[in-house]
XYZ file of C-alpha atoms in Angstrom:
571
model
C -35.783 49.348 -77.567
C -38.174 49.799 -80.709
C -39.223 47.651 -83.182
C -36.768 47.069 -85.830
C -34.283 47.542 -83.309
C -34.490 46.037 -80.406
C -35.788 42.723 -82.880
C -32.431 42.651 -84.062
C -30.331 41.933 -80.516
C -32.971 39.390 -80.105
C -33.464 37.377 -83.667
C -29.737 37.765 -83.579
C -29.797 35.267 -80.774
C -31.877 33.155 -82.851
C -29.064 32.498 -85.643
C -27.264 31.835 -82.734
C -28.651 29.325 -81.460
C -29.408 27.694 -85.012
C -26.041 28.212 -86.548
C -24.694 26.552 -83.317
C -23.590 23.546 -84.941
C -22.289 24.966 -87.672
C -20.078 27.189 -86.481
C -18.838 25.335 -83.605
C -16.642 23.281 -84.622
C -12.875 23.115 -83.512
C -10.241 24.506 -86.643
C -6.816 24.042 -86.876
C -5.315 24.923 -83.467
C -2.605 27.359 -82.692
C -3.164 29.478 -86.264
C -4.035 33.067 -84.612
C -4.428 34.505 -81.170
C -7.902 34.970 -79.612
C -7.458 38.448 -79.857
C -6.510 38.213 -83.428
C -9.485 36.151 -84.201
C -11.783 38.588 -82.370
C -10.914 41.383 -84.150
C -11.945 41.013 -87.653
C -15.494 39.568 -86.212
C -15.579 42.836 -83.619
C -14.979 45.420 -87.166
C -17.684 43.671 -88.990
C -20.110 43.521 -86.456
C -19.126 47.532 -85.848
C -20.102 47.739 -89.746
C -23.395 46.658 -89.261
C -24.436 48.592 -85.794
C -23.863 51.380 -88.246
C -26.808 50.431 -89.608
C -28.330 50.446 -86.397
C -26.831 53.644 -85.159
C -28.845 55.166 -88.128
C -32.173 53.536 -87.749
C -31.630 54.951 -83.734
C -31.659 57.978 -85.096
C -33.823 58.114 -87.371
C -36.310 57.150 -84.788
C -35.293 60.118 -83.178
C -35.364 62.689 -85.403
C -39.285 63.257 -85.219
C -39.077 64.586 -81.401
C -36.634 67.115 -82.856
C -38.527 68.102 -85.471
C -41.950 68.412 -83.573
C -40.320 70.306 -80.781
C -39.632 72.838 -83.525
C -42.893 73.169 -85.657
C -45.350 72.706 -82.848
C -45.378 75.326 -80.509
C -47.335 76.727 -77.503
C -48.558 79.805 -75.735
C -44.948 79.953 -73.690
C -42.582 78.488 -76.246
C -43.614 79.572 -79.942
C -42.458 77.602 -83.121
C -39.011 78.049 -83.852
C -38.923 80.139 -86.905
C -38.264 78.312 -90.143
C -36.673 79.251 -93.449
C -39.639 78.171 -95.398
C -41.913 78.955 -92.836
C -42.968 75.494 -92.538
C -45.129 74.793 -88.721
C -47.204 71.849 -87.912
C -50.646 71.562 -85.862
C -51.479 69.063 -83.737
C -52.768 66.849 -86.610
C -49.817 67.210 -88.386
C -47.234 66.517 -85.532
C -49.169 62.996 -84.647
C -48.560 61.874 -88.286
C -45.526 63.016 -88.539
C -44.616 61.556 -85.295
C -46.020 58.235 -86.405
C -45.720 57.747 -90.326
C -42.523 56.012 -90.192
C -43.679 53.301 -88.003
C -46.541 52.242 -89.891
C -44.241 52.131 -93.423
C -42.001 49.422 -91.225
C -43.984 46.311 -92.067
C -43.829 47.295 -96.069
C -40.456 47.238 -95.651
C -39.886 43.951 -94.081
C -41.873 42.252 -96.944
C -39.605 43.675 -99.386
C -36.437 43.011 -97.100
C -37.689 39.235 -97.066
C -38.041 38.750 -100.584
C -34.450 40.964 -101.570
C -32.048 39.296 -98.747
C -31.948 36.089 -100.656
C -31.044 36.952 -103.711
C -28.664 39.722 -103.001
C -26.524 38.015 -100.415
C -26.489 40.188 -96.335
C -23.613 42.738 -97.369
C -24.903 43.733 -101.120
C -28.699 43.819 -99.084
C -26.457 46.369 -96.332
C -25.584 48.433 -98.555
C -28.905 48.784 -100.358
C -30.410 49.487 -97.419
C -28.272 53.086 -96.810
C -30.056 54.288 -100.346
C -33.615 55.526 -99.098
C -32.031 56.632 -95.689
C -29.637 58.793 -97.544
C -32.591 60.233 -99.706
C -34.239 60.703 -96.522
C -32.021 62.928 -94.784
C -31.094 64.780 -97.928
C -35.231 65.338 -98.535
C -35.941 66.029 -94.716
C -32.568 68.692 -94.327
C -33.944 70.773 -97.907
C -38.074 70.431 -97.382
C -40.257 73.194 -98.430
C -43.597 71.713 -98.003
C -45.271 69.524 -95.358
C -45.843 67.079 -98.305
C -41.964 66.438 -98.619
C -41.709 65.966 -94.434
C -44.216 63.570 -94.927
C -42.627 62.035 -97.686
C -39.218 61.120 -95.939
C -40.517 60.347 -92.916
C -42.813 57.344 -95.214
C -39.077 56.363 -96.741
C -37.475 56.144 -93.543
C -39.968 53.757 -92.484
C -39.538 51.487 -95.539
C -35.794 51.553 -94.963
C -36.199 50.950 -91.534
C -38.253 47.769 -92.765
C -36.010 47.308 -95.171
C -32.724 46.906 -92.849
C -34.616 44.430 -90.802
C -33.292 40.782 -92.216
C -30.100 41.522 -93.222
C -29.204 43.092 -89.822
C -30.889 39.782 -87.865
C -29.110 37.034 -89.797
C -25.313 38.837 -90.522
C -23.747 38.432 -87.055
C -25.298 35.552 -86.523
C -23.806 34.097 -89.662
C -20.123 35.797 -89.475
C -19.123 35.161 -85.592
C -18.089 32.149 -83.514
C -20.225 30.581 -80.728
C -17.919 32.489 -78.134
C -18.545 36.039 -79.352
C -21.816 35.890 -80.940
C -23.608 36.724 -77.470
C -21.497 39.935 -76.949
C -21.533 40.592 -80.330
C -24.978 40.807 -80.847
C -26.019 42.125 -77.561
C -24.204 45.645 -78.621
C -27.503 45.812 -80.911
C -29.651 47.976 -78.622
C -26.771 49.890 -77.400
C -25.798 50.874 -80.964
C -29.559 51.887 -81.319
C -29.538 54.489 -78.143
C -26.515 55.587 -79.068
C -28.064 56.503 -82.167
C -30.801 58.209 -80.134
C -28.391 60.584 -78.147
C -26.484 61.324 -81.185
C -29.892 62.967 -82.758
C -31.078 64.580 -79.519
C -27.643 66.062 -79.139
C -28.177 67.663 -82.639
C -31.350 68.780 -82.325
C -30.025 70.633 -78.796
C -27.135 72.008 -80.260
C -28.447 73.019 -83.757
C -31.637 73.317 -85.725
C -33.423 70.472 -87.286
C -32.256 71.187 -90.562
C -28.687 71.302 -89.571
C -29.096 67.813 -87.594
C -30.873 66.525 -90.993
C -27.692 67.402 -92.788
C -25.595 66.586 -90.409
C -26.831 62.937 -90.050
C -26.562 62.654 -93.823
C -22.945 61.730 -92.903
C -24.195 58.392 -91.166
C -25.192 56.183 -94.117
C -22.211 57.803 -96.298
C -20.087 56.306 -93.630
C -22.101 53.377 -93.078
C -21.845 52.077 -96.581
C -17.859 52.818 -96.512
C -17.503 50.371 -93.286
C -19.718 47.754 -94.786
C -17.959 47.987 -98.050
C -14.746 46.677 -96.586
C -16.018 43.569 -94.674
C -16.996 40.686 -95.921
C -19.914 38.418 -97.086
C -21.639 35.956 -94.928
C -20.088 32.515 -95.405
C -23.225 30.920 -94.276
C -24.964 32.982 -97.841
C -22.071 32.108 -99.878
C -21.984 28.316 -99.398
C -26.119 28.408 -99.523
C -25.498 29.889 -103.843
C -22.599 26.893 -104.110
C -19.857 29.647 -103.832
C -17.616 27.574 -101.632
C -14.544 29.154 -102.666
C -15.727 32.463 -102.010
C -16.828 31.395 -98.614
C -13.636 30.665 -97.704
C -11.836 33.688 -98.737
C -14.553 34.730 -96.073
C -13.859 32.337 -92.718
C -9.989 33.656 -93.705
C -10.972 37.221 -93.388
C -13.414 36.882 -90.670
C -10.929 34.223 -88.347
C -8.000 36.377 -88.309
C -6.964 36.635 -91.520
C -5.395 32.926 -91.889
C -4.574 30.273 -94.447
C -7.042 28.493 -96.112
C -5.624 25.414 -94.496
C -7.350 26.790 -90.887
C -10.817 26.813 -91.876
C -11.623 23.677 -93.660
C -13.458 22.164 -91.165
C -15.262 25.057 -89.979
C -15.916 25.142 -93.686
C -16.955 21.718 -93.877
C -19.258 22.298 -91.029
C -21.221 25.056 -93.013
C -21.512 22.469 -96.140
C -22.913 19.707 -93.874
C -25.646 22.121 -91.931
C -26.784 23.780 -95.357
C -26.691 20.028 -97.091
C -28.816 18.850 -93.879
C -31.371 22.239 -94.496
C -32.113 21.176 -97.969
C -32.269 18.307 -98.045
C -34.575 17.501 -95.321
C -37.826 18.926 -96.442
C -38.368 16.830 -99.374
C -38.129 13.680 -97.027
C -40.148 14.807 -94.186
C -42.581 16.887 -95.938
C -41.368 19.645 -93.100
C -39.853 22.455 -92.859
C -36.353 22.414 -92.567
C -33.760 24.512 -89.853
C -32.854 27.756 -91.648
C -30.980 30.478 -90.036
C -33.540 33.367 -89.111
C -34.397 36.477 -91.489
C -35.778 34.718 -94.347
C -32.563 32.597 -95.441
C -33.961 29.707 -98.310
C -31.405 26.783 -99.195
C -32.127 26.682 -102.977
C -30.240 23.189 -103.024
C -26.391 23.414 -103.214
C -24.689 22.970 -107.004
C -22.737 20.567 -108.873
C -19.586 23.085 -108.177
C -20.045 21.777 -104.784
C -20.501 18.118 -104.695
C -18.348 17.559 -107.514
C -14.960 18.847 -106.658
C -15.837 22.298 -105.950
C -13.475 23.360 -103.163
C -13.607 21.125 -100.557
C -12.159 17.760 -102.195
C -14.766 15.235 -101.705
C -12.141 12.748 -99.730
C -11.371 15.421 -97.688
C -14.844 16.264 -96.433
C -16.415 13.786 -93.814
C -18.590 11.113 -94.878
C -21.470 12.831 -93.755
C -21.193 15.606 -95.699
C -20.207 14.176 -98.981
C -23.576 11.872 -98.917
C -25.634 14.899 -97.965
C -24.578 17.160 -100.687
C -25.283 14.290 -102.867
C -28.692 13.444 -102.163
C -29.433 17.035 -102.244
C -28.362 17.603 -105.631
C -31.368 16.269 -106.655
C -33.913 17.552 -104.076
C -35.596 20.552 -103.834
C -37.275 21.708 -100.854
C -41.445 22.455 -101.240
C -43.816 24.239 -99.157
C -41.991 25.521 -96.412
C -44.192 28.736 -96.325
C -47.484 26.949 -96.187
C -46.124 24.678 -93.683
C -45.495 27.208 -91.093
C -48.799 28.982 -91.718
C -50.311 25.789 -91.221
C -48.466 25.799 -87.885
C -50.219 28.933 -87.185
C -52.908 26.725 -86.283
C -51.158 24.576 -83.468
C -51.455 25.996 -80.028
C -48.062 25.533 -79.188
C -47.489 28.516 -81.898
C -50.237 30.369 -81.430
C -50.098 30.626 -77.398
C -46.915 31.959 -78.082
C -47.842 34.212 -80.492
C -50.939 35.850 -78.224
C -48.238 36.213 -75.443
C -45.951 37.875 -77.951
C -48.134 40.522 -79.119
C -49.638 40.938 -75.761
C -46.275 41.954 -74.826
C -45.987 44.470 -77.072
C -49.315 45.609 -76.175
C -47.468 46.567 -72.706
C -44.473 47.293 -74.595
C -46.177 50.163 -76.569
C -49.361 51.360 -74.413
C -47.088 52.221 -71.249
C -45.924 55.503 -72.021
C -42.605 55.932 -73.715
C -44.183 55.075 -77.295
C -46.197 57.116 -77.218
C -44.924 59.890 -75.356
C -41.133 60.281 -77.594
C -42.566 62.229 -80.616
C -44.201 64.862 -78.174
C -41.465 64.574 -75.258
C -40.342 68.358 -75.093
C -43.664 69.557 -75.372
C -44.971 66.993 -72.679
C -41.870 68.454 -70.471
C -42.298 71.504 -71.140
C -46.163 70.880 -69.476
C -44.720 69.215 -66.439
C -42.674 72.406 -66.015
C -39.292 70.749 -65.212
C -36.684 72.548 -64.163
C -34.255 71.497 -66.744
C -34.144 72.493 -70.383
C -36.616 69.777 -72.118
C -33.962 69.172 -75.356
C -31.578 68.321 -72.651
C -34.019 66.040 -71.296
C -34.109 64.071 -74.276
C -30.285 63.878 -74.453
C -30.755 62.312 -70.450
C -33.457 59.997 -71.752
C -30.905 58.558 -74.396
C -28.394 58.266 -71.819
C -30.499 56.559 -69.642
C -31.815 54.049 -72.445
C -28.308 53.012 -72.961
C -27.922 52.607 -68.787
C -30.214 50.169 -68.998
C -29.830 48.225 -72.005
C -26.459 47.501 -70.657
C -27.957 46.759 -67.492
C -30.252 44.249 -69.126
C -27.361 42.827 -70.853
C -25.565 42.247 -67.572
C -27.972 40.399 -65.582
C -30.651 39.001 -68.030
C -28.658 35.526 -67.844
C -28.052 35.970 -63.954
C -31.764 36.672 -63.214
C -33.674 35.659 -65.571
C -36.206 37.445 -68.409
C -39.480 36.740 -65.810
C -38.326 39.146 -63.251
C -36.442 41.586 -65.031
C -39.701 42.270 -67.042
C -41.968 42.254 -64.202
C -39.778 44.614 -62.218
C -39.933 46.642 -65.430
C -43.336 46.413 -65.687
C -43.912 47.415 -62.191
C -41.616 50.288 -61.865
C -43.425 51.582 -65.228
C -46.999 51.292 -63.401
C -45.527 53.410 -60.531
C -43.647 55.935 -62.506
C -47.123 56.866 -65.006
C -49.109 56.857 -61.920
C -46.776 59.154 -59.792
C -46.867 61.632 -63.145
C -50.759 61.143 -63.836
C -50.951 61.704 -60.266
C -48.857 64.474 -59.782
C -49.913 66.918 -63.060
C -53.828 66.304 -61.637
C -53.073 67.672 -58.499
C -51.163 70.579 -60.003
C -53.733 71.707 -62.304
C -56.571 71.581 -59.995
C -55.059 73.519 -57.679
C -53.659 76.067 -59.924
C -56.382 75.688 -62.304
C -54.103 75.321 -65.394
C -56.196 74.214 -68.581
C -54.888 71.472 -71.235
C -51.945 72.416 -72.752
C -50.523 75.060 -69.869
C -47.431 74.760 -68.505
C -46.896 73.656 -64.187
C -44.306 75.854 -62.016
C -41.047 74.247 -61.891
C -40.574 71.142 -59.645
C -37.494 68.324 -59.170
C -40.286 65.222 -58.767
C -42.021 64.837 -62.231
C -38.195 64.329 -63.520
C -36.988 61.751 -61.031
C -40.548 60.109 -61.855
C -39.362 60.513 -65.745
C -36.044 59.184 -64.823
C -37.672 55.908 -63.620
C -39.990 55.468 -66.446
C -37.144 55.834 -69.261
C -35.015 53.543 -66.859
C -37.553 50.821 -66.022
C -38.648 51.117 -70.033
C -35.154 50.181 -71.293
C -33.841 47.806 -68.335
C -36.558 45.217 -69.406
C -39.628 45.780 -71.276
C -38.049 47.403 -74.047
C -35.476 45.056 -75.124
C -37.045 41.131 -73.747
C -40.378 40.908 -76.057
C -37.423 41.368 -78.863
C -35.781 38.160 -77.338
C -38.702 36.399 -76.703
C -39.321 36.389 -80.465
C -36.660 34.944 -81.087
C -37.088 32.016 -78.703
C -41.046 30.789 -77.518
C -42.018 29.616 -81.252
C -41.217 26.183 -82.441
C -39.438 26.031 -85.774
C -41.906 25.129 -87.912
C -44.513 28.200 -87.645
C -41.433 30.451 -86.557
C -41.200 32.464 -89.593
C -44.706 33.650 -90.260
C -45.369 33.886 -86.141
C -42.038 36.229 -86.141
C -43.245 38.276 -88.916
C -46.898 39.005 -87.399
C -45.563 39.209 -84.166
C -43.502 42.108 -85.540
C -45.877 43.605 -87.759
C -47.895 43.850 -84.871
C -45.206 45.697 -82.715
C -45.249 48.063 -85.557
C -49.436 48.553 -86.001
C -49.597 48.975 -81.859
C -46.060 51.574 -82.047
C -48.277 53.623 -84.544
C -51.624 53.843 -82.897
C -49.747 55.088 -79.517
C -47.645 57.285 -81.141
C -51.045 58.528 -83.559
C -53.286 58.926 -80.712
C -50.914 60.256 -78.133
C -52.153 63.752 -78.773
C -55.986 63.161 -79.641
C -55.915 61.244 -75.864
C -54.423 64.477 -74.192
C -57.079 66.466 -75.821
C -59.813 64.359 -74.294
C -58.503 63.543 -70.878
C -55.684 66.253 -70.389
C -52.105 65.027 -69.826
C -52.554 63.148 -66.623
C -55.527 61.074 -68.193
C -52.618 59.885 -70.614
C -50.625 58.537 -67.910
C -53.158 57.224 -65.833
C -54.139 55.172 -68.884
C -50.322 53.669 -69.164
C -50.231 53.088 -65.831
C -53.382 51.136 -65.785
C -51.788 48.895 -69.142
C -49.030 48.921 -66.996
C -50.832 47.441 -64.089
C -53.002 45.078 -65.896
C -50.052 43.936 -67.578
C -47.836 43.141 -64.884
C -50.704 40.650 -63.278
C -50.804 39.219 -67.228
C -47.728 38.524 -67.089
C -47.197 37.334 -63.538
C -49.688 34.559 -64.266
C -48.508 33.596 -68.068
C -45.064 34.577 -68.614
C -42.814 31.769 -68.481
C -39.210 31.654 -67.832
C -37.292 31.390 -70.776
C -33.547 32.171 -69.937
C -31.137 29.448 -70.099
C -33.267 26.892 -71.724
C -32.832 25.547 -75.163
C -34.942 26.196 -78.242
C -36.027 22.505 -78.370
C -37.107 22.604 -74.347
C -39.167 25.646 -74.739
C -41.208 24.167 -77.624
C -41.638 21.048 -75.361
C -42.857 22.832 -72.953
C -45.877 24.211 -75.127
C -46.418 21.004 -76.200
C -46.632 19.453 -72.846
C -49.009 21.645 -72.153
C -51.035 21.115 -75.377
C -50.980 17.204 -73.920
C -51.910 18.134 -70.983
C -55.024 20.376 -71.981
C -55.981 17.897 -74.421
C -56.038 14.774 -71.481
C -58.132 17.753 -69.129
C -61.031 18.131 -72.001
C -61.665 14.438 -72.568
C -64.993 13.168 -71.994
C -63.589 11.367 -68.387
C -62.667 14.731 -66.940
C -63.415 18.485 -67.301
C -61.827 20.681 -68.639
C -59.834 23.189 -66.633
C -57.744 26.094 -67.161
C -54.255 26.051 -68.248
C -51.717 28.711 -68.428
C -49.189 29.720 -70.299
């Protein structure tokens, strides 16, 4: 799973986790069914995989564009209207544009969630996607391709926080973790959808065709509602409740009070604790900011104040007149600490593997790239099979992550990546020595470079496509988690863009096999990285993870004294 994406399923987990307490608690008994309770959480979180289901395929839509405008000696350009065609130049920034607009957008998606609430920033969101397809399905000039693939990126950026914090504001402990695991799903399916198009009709007609998607996406997010979580952070208690009723089943008032009261107690305890401590207080992930909560709360709002628990009624008191300061320098200043920053290096070096081990690279250029390896099926159908497959093993993930654990799943990843870009590196050398076939020519037809394909879009999306996503959400301590999330992603996004960018200049230099034996060597040299510094993670609380680090600081700290020397640590 990509950036944007795959960070959602995975930050997503993080509200979990941090919302725990605030959500948890028991309401009224016997007011709805389980089923009825699901089923109001189940349509909103369908509203917002919308969102992902376009951002899937919007990721998509390059391949089928570039399989189009960049042709060969065997398989010319397919004509165009406007007789638009794209060299090799052209296809890698076309093919790459979008990702390197992503980080732009997630600074503006920061400073916008706040203010305008999850669902109003939802809907936003669907406004430069919509001008995207409309620009992409009518463009004369390369200029205007260029141009909507730029806004695509920003809106991909853009849909970033609101997508990671709304599920994990709007669902109970019990379904959050199915709930937001459908994130990477939604994204693949969003993936086949596009390939599908761009088998079945031309690009244009699958640019118009997915104009549909955020036309329907801001319909089904129109019609659920707010995040609770938001509402009682502005001191709109009243409207949060008209919320929990919606989103529990659609029940009386009288069965979410002290769910409700929960929510006033953890956003009470959120402000109200930096301005004692001089730390940063627990805020639910994606750039949520407790701007104190008003008099229409403490005094009478809703909630009566002998109705709440003692607890909260003190805390929304004493934060009435405290206002939290320098929560943002705070956590850079945790940048410093190594129990953020050894997280951080292990991050991003994950992502180094992530992106640098073929499938980043190679998805712009995959029907060309097929096309080389002469399969012997049709290479659009190919890219329908490598959709499929993603959302195999995404599911797959999903199913055992908690059984196994994330250490193995992305080492066997890792591993059966290594193997699958050496068998192809390995395989398209032999068959152009011995048929002497220059850079660029097409092999005869043979079954093995597919199965070898087959394992390398399987082993990319069973584990080292979706876990550096939840690792992001889980190895940083609270403190520096908000500026190490954002560079950790921002990173994904640089490293996306330079394999994507380069894919083509690489082929020119080394042929096509040189490109795989380099991701297979990452591959390689990652898998012994991460065999030696990749902790296990799975099952274990936020607060034990950070512990860990810090042990481990101790523990480094006690090796380097003057009485002993210093030795190497790990991970």
């Amino acid at each position: 799973m990509t950036g944007p994406v795959a960070n959602s399923a995975a930050q997503e987990k993080q509200a979990q986790a941090e919302l725990a307490t605030a959500t948890s608690a028991t309401r009224d008994p016997g007011s709805v069914s389980p089923l009825r309770e699901a089923i109001p959480q189940v349509l909103a979180s369908c509203a917002k995989n919308m969102l992902l289901l376009d951002i899937g395929m919007t990721l998509a839509f390059p391949t089928v564009v570039i399989a189009a405008l960049l042709g060969s000696k065997e398989h010319p350009r397919e004509p165009d209207e406007y007789g638009l065609a794209f060299d090799e130049w052209q296809a890698s920034w076309f093919g790459s544009l979008m990702l390197i607009c992503q980080p732009f957008g997630s600074v503006l998606s920061g400073l916008l969630l706040e203010p305008l609430g999850r669902k109003r920033a939802m809907l936003l969101v669907n406004a430069p996607h919509l001008l995207s397809w409309l620009l992409l399905s009518t463009a004369r000039t390369h200029g205007a391709l260029f141009a909507a693939a730029a806004l695509m990126g920003l809106g991909m950026g853009f849909m970033e926080a609101p997508i990671i914090t709304y599920v994990g504001e709007i669902s109970t402990p019990k379904l959050r973790g199915a709930l937001t695991s459908m994130a990477g799903i939604s994204v693949m399916l969003g993936f086949f959808i596009e390939y599908l198009l761009g088998t079945l009709v031309t690009w244009r007609t699958a640019a118009w065709g997915s104009v549909a998607v955020p036309v329907l996406t801001v319909i089904a997010i129109s019609q659920v509602p707010e995040s609770p979580m938001w509402l009682v952070s502005k001191g709109r208690v009243r409207d949060a409740e008209r919320a929990l009723c919606w989103l529990r089943g659609w029940v009386p008032a009288s069965a979410v009070q002290t769910e409700l009261a929960g929510l006033l107690q953890y956003n009470t305890e959120m402000t109200a604790l930096p301005s004692k401590s001089g730390k940063a207080a627990k805020a639910a992930e994606g750039g949520r900011k407790s701007n104190g909560v008003s008099n229409g709360v403490s005094n009478g709002g809703f909630v009566a104040d002998d109705a709440k628990p003692a607890a909260v009624t003190e805390a929304v008191k004493q934060a009435d007149d405290e206002v939290p300061q320098g929560r943002y320098l705070d956590g850079l200043r945790a940048l410093r600490r190594r129990e953020t920053l050894w997280p951080l290096m292990l991050v991003i070096s994950f992502f180094v593997i992530h992106h640098w081990t073929g499938l980043s690279g190679l998805r712009p250029f995959m029907v060309p790239v097929f096309r080389q390896f002469g399969l012997p099926v049709d290479a659009h159908w190919l890219t329908v099979l490598s959709a499929l497959l993603g959302m195999g093993g995404n599911v797959l993930c999903m199913l055992t992550v908690a059984w196994c654990g994330k250490r193995p799943l992305a080492l066997a990843s890792i591993g059966g990546m290594a193997l699958s870009c050496f068998g192809l590196a390995s395989y398209h050398l032999f068959m152009s020595s011995s048929t002497g076939a220059a850079v660029g020519d097409e092999l005869e037809s043979h079954w093995l470079p597919l199965v070898l394909f087959i394992a390398l879009f399987f082993f990319h999306s069973f584990g080292i496509g979706p876990i550096p996503w939840m690792l992001l959400s889980e190895v940083f301590p609270y403190q520096g988690r908000g500026p190490a999330t954002g560079i950790a992603a921002a990173a994904s996004y640089i490293l996306g863009f330079f394999a994507a960018k380069t894919f083509l200049d690489i082929q020119r230099l080394v042929n096509l096999s040189g490109v795989f034996f380099v991701n297979g060597g990452v591959a390689a040299a990652g898998f012994l990285f991460m065999w030696k510094y990749l902790p296990e993670t799975e099952g274990r609380s936020l607060q034990d993870i950070e512990s860990m680090y810090i042990k481990k600081k101790n523990a480094a700290s006690v090796e380097s004294s003057p009485e002993q020397p210093m030795e190497k640590t790990s991970l």
